[in-house]
XYZ file of C-alpha atoms in Angstrom:
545
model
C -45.937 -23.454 -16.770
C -42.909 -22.161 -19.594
C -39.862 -22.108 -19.885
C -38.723 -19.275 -21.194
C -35.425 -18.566 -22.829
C -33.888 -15.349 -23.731
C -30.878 -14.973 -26.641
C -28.503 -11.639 -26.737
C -31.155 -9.237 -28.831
C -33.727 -10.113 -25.910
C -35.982 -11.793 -27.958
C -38.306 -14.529 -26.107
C -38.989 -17.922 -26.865
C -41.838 -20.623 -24.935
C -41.424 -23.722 -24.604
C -44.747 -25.594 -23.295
C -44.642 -29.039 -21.917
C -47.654 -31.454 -23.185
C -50.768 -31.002 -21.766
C -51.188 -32.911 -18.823
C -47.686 -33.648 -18.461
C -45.245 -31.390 -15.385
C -42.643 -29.378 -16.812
C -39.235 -31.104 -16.687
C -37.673 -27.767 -15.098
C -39.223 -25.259 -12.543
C -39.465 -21.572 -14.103
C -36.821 -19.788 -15.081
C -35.415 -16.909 -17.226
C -31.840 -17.778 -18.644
C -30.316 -14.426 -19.896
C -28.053 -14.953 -22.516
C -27.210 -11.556 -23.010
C -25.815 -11.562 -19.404
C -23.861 -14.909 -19.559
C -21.875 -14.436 -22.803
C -21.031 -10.960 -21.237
C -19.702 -12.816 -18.270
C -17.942 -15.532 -20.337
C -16.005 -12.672 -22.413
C -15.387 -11.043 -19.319
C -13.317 -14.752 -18.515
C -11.595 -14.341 -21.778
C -9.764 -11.288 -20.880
C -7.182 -9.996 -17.850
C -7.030 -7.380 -15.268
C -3.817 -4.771 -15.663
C -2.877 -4.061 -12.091
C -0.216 -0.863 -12.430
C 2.081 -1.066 -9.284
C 4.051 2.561 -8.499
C 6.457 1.575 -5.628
C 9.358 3.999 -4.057
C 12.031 2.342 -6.053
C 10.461 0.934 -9.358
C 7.201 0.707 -11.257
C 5.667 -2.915 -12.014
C 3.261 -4.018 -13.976
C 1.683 -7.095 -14.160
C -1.350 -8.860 -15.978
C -3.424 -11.106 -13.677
C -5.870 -13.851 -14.782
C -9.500 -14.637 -13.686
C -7.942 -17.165 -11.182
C -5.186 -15.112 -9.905
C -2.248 -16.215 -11.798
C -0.072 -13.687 -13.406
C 0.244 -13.573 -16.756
C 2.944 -11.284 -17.129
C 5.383 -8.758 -15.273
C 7.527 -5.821 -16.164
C 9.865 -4.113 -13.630
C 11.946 -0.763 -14.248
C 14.282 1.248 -11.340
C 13.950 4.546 -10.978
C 16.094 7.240 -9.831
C 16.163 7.905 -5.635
C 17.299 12.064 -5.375
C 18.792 13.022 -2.139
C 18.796 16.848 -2.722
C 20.272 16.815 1.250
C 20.341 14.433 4.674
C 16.827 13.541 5.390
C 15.200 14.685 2.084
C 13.970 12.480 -0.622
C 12.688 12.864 -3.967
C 11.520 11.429 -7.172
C 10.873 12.915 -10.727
C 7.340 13.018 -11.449
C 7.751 12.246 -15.083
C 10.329 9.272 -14.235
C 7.576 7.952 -12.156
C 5.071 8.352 -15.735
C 7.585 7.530 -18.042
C 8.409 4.290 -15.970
C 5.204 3.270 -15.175
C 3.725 4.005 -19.011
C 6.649 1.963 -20.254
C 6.364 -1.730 -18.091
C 2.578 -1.322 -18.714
C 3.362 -1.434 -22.480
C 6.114 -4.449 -21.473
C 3.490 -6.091 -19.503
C 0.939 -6.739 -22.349
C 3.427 -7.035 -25.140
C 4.733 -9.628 -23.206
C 1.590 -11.336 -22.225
C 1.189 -11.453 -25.991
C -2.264 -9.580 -25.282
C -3.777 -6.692 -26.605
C -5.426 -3.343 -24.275
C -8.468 -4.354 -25.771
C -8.232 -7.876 -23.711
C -8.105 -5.730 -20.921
C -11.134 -5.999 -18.748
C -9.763 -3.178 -16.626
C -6.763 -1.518 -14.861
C -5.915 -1.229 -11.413
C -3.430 0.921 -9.670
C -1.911 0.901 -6.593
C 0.711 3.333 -5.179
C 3.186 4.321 -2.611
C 1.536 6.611 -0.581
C 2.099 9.940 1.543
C 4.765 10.861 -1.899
C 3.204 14.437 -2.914
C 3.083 16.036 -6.138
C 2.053 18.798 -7.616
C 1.766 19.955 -10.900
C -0.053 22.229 -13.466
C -4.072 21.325 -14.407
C -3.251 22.556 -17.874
C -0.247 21.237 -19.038
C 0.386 18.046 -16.564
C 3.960 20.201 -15.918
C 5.330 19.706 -12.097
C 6.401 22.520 -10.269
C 8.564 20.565 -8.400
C 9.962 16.901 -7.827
C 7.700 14.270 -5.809
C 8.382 14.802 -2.244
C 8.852 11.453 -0.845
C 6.848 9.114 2.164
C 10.596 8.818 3.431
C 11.296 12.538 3.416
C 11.965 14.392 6.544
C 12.018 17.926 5.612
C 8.911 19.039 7.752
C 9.742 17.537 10.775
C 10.554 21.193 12.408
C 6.826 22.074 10.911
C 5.273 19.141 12.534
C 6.930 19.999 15.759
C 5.411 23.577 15.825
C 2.020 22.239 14.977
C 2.543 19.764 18.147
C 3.769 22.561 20.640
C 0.935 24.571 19.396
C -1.530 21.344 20.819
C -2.935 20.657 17.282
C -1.718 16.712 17.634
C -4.842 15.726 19.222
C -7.793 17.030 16.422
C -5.582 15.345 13.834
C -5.186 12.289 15.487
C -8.969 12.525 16.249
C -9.936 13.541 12.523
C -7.692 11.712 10.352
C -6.397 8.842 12.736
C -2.903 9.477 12.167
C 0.183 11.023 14.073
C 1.296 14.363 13.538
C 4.548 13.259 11.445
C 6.413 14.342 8.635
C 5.265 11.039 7.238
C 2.351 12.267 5.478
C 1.209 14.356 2.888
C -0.581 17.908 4.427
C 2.899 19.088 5.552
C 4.801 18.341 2.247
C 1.852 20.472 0.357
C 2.492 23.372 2.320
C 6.177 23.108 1.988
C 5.737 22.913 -1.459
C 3.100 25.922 -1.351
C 6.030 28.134 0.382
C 9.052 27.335 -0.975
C 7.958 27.112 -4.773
C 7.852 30.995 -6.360
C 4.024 31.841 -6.711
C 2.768 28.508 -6.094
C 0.303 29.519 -3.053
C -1.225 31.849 -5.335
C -1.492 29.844 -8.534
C -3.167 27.176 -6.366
C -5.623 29.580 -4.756
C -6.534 30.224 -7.990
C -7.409 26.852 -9.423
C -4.192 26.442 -11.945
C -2.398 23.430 -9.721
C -3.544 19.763 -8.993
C -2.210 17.847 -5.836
C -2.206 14.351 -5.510
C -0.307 11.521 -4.104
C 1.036 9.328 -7.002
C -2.450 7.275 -7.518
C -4.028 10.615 -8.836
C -1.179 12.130 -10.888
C -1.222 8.210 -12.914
C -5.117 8.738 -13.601
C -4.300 12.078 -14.401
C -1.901 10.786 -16.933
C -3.159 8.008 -18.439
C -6.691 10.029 -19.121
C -4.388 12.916 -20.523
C -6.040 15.348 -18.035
C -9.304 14.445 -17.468
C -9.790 12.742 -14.279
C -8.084 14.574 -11.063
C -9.181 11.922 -8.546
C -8.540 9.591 -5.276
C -9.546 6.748 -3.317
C -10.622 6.900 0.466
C -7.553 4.524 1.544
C -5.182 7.140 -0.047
C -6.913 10.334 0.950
C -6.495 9.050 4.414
C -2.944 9.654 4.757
C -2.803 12.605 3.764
C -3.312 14.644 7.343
C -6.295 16.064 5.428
C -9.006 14.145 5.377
C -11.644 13.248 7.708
C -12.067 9.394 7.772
C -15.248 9.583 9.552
C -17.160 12.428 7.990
C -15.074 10.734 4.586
C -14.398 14.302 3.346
C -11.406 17.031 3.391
C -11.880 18.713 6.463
C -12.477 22.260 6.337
C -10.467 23.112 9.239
C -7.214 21.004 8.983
C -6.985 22.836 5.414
C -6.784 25.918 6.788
C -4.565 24.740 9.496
C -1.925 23.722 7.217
C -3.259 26.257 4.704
C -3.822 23.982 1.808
C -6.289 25.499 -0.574
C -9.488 23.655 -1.695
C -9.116 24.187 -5.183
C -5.834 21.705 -5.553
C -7.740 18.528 -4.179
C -8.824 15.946 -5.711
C -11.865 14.436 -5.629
C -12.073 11.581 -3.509
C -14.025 8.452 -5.214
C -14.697 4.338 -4.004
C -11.222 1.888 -4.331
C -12.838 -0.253 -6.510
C -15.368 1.730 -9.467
C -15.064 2.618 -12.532
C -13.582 6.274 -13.014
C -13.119 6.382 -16.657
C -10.931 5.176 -19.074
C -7.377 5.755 -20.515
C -6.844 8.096 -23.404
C -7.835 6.960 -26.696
C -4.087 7.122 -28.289
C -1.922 5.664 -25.046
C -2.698 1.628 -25.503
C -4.238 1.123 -28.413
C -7.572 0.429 -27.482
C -9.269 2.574 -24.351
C -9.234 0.306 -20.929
C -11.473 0.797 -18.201
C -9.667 2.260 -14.781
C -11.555 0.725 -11.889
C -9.574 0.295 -8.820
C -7.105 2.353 -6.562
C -5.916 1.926 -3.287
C -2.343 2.675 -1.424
C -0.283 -0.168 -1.533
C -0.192 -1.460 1.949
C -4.510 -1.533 1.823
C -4.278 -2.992 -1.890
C -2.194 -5.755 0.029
C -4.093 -6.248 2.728
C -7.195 -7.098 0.228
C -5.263 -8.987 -1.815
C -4.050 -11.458 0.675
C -7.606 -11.197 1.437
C -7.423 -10.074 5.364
C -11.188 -9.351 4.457
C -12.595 -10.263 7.970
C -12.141 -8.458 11.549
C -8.875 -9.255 13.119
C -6.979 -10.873 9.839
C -3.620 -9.079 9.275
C -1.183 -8.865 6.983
C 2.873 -8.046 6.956
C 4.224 -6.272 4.114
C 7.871 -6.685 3.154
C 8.872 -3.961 0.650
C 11.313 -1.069 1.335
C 9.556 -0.360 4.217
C 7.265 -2.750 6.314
C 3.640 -2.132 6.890
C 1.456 -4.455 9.154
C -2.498 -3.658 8.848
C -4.968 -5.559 10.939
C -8.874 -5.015 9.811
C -11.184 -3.675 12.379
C -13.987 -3.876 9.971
C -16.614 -0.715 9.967
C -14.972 0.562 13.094
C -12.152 2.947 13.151
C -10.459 1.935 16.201
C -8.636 5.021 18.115
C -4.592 3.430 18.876
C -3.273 4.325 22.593
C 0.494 3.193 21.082
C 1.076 5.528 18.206
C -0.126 3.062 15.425
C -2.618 4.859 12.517
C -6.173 4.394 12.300
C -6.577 4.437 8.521
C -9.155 3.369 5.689
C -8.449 0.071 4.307
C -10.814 0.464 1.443
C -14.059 1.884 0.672
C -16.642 -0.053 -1.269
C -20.164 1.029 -2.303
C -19.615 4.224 -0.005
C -19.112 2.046 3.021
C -15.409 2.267 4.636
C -13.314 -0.718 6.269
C -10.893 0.373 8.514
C -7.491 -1.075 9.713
C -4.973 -0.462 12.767
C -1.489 -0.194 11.167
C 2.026 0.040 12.313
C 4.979 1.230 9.556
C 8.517 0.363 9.216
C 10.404 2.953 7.482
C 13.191 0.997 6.346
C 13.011 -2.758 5.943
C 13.952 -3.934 2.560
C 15.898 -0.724 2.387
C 18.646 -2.046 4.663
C 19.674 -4.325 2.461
C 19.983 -1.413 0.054
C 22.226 -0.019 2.542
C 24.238 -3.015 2.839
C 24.340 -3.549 -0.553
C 25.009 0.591 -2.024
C 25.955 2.179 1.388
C 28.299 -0.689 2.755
C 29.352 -2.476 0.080
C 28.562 -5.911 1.984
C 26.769 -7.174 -0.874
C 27.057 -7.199 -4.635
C 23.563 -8.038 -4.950
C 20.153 -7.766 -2.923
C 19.934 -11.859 -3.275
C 23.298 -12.273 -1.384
C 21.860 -11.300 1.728
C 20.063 -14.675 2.794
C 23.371 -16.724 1.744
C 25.461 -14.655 3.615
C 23.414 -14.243 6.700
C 23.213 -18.293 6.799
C 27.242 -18.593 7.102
C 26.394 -17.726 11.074
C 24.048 -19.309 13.485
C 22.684 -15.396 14.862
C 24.185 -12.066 14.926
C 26.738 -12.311 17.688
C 25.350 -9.944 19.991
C 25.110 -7.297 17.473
C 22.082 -5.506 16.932
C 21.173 -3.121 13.843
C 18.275 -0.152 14.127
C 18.254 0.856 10.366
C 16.994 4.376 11.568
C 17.932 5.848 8.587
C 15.195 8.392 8.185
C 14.203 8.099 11.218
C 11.371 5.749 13.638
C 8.100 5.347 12.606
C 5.231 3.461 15.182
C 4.874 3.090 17.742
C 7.940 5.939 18.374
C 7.499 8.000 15.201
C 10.798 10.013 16.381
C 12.302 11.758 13.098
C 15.319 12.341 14.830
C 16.477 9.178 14.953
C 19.440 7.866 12.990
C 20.842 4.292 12.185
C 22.708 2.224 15.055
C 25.289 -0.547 15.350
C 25.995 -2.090 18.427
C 27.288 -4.860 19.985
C 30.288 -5.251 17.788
C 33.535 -6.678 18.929
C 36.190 -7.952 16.843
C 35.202 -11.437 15.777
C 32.309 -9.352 14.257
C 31.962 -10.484 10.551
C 30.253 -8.877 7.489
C 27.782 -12.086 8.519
C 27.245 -10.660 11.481
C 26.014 -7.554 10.130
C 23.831 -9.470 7.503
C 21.877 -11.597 9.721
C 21.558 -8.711 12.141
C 19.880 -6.364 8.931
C 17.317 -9.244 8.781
C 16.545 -9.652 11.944
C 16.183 -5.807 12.368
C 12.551 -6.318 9.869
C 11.478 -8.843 11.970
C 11.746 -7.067 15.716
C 10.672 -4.020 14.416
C 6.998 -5.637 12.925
C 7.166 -8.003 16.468
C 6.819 -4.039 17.990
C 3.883 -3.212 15.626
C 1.794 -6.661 16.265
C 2.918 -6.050 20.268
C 1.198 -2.598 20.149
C -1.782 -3.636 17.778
C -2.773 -6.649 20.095
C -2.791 -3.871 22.981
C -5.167 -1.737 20.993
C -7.594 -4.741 20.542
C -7.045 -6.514 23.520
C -11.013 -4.741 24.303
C -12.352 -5.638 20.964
C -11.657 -9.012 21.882
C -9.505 -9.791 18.648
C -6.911 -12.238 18.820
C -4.524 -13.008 16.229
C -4.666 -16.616 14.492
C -1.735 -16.033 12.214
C -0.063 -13.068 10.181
C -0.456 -13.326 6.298
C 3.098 -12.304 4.561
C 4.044 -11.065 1.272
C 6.242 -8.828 -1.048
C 9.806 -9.356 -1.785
C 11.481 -9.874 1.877
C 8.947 -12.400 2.561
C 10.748 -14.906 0.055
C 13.209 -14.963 2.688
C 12.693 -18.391 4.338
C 15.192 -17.500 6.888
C 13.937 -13.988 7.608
C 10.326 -15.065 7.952
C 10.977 -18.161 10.646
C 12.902 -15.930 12.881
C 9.632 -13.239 12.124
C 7.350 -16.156 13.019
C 10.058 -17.304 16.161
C 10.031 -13.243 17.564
C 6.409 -13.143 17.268
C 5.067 -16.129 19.076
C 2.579 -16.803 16.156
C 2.653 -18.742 12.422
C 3.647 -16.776 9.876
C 2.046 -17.411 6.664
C 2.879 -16.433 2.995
C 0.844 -17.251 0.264
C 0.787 -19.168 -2.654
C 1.052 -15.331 -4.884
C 3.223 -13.205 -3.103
C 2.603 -9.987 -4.996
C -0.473 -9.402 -3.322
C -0.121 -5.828 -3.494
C -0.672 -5.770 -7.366
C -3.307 -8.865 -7.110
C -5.089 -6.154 -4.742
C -5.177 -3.502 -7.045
C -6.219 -6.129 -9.380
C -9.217 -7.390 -7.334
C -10.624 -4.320 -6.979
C -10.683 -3.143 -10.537
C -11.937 -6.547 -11.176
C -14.977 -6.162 -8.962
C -16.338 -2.948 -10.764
C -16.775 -4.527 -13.893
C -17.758 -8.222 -12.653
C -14.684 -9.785 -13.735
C -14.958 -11.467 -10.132
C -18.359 -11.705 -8.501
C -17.951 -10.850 -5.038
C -15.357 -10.949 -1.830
C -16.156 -14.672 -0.855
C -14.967 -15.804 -4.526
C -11.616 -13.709 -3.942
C -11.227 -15.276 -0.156
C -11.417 -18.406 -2.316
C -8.340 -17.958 -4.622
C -5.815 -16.821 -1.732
C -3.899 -19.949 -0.724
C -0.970 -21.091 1.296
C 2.388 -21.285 -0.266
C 4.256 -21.681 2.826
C 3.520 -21.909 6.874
C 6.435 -21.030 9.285
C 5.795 -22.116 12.626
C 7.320 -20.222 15.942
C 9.336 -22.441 18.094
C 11.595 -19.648 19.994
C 10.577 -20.471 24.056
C 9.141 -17.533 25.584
C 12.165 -16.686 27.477
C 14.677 -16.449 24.560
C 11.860 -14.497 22.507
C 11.807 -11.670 25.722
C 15.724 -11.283 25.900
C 15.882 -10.684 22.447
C 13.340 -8.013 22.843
C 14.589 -6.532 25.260
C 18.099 -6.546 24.029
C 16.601 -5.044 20.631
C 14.771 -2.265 22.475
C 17.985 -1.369 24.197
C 19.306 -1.004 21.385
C 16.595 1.352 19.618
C 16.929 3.260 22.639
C 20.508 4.457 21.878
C 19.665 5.567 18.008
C 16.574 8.039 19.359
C 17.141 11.250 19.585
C 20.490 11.275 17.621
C 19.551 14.527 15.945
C 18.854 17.622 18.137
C 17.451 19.265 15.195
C 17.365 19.752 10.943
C 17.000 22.549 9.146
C 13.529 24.231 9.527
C 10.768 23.538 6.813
C-alpha cells in the first residue's frame, strides 16, 4: 500500500513503506491543488451590498462572520402625493456604488481580496428602465406606496384574490410589485409598447444592481425576490403565464429568475478595480432569516428595520395562511426552494422617523429609548403608526395613523414609549396568527431570533419578549441581513462549506426573557386591538391607479 501525494500541477509522488513493514497511514490522496485554493479562499472577504428603503450599506464580512468594515449613505424619500412613495433609481446606484467603494477602502482591502459579492434588497420597490442605455423611465415605485390600492380592489371584486393567493402565496395588495408594473406600463407615454417590444427591463432593486454593476449584462433574480412580485408561481417556480396577462405585464421585461446563492457573473471590468464574483441575492427579510440562521422548520426570526418582518421556515412546504400572512420563498438552493410563513409591519422603525421629522419629539433617532425610559408605560395611550396603511394579518390600505388615549398629563414620553411599544404588539399579531397557521404542522415556537437596528433597543425588545409570552433572542451580529447576503455568496464559491458550519457561527448576544403574567399580556392586547380598530378604514377611498 502508497501513499500518494499530489502538489498544485497534479503531479504524483509514492511513497512505499519497507517491505514487510504496515504503512504508518491508511490510503489517501491529499490534493494540494484543492487545499491552497481553500486556504486563499480564507485569506480574502465576502462584500455583502445592502439596498434598504432609506440608505444603502455596505459591509465586508470575514470567514468567521465578523465585519470588517461598513459604509452607510441616506438617500432621498419622494412623496410626489399622500400615499405615494418613491426613490431615484440612480440615487439608489450612485449610493450603493459609492459605500461599496467606502467599504473596501476602508477595510484597507482591495476588489481583488474579494471572494465574492452579495446583495440583498428591499423588496416589492419596482423599476423600470431602458435595456440599452440603463435610463429609467420613471422613479422606483416604492414597497410603501399605495397608489394601486383602487387597482387591487377591482382585481378583488372581480374574484381574482383567490388564484393569486393560490399561485404566488400572497394577498392581493398594493404591497407588491405586479400592480406597480402595470401602473407604470399605463401612466408612462409609450411604455406598454416599448416593453412589448423588448426595449425595457423590470426588476425589483436586486436586478437593476446586477444590472449595474455588470454594465448591462446580466438582467436577473432570485426565487425569494421573484416571489413577491404577484407574478410568479412559487410552486411551478416560474412567471405564470396567466397572472401576466391578468395584470398585463409583458414577458419580454422579466428577468430571469436564477438560485439565491450561485454565481451569476461578475462586475464590470472598470467599476472596482479588479472583477468580483456576484454570487448571492435574496430580499432582505429571507437574507435575514438565513443569516440568523432560522435554517430548520419552525425557527423564526423578527426583523427591526423601517418596517418589521417576522418569517418562520416551513422547510420544503409552502404552507397555505388562513390569517392573511404570505406564503413566500425563503431561498432557493441547488433548484430546491425553502419556504417561510411571514407577517409584515409597514412601519416600525419608521415611527420613530415620524417622531423624530413629523413631530419634532426627537432631535435624533437615538433619543427615543432615553426618552421613553423617563415613564414607567404609556399612560393609557396607544399609537397605530398606520401611516401607509395595515399590512398582515389586516392588509387594509385605508388605514391611517391613530392616537388615543391621551389626556392631559400626557407627555412627549408618553408618546415615545407608546411608538415602541406599537413594533412590539404589532409582531405579537404576526407570531399570534403564524402559530395558528402551524398549530397542524405541529410547530411550536422555542424562541424568536431578533436583529436590525430596533432590536438594539433593550427596552423595546423585553416588552417584545413580555407581549409575546416567549424569549426573545438577538444575536451576537445584529446585521444579519447583510451577513445573509453574505452567506450565500459565500457558499457558491466555497468560502464556507456548508449550512451546518454557518448554524455554527450564529451566537447569542443577548436573551430577554418574558415575565408579563398572562392576564396583563391579554389586556394589553386587547386594549391595542381596540385601538387598531379605530384607525381602519379611515380612508373611504384615494385616487384611482
Amino acid at each position: 500500500m502508497s501513499l500518494i501525494f499530489r502538489h498544485s500541477s497534479a503531479t504524483a509522488y509514492q511513497l512505499t513503506p519497507p517491505i514487510g513493514r504496515e504503512p504508518l497511514f491508511p490510503f489517501r490522496i491529499f490534493e494540494f491543488e484543492e487545499t491552497l485554493e481553500r486556504n486563499e479562499l480564507m485569506n480574502q472577504f465576502i462584500l455583502a451590498l445592502d439596498q434598504g428603503t432609506t440608505s444603502s450599506r455596505a459591509i465586508v464580512f470575514a470567514h468567521d462572520g465578523s465585519i470588517l468594515s461598513r459604509a452607510q449613505k441616506e438617500f432621498q424619500q419622494i412623496f410626489p402625493q399622500p400615499g405615494w412613495v418613491e426613490h431615484d433609481p440612480n440615487e439608489i446606484w450612485s449610493t450603493q456604488s459609492g459605500v461599496m467603494g467606502e467599504a473596501l477602502s476602508s477595510a484597507g482591502i482591495r476588489a481583488s481580496d474579494i471572494a465574492a459579492i452579495g446583495i440583498t434588497n428591499q423588496r416589492e420597490t419596482t423599476l423600470i428602465w431602458d435595456r440599452k442605455t440603463g435610463q429609467p423611465i420613471y422613479n422606483a415605485i416604492v414597497w410603501q406606496d399605495r397608489r394601486t390600492a383602487p387597482y387591487c380592489d377591482e382585481l378583488r371584486a372581480a374574484g381574482h384574490a383567490e388564484v393569486f393567493q393560490a399561485k404566488t402565496g400572497l394577498v392581493l395588495d398594493a404591497y407588491f410589485s405586479g400592480t406597480k408594473v402595470r401602473w407604470l406600463l399605463e401612466h408612462i407615454p409609450g411604455a406598454r409598447a416599448r416593453a412589448e417590444a423588448g426595449e425595457l427591463a423590470f426588476g425589483t432593486v436586486d436586478s437593476w444592481l446586477v444590472y449595474k454593476l455588470t454594465d448591462g449584462e446580466l438582467h436577473i433574480t432570485d426565487a425569494s425576490n421573484a416571489s413577491r412580485t404577484l407574478l410568479y408561481n412559487i410552486h411551478t417556480g416560474a412567471w405564470d403565464s396567466d397572472l401576466l396577462e391578468l395584470l398585463g405585464v409583458p414577458p419580454a421585461l422579466l428577468p430571469e429568475v436564477r438560485n439565491s446563492s450561485e454565481v451569476y457573473g461578475q462586475t464590470s471590468a472598470g467599476l472596482l478595480g479588479a472583477q468580483v464574483k456576484i454570487a448571492g441575492i435574496a430580499g432582505d427579510q429571507q437574507a435575514a432569516t438565513f443569516g440568523q440562521a432560522c435554517l430548520d422548520v419552525g425557527m423564526a426570526k423578527n426583523t427591526y428595520g423601517t418596517g418589521c418582518f417576522m418569517l418562520l421556515n416551513t422547510g420544503l412546504k409552502a404552507v397555505p395562511s388562513q390569517n392573511k400572512l404570505l406564503t413566500t420563498v425563503a431561498w432557493q438552493l441547488e433548484g430546491q426552494k425553502t419556504y417561510a410563513l411571514e407577517g409584515g409591519v409597514f412601519v416600525a422603525g419608521a415611527v420613530v422617523h415620524g417622531l423624530r421629522d413629523g413631530l419634532g419629539i426627537i432631535r435624533s433617532s437615538g433619543e427615543v429609548e432615553e426618552l421613553a425610559a423617563k415613564v414607567p408605560d404609556s399612560g393609557g395611550v396607544v399609537l397605530v403608526p398606520a401611516f401607509v396603511g395595515l399590512g398582515a394579518p389586516y392588509w387594509d390600505p385605508y388605514a391611517r395613523g391613530t392616537l388615543v388615549g391621551m389626556t392631559r398629563g400626557t407627555t412627549a414620553a408618553h408618546i415615545a414609549r407608546a411608538a415602541l411599544e406599537s413594533v412590539a404588539f404589532q409582531s405579537a399579531e404576526l407570531l399570534e396568527a403564524m402559530q395558528q397557521d402551524t398549530a397542524r404542522l405541529k410547530i411550536g415556537l422555542q424562541e424568536l431570533r431578533v436583529d436590525g437596528g430596533g432590536s438594539t433597543n433593550d427596552a423595546m425588545m423585553q416588552f417584545q419578549a413580555d407581549i409575546l409570552g416567549v424569549p426573545v433572542v438577538r444575536p451576537r451580529i445584529t446585521e444579519t441581513t447583510a451577513l445573509g447576503a453574505a452567506y450565500l455568496a459565500g457558499l457558491a464559491v466555497g468560502f464556507w462549506s456548508g449550512q451546518d458550519e454557518l448554524a455554527e457561527l450564529w451566537q447569542v448576544g443577548q436573551r430577554f426573557e418574558p415575565n408579563m403574567g398572562d392576564s396583563e399580556r391579554q389586556e394589553r392586547m386587547h386594549t391595542w386591538k381596540r385601538a387598531v380598530g379605530r384607525s381602519m378604514s379611515w380612508v373611504e377611498q384615494e385616487g384611482a391607479g
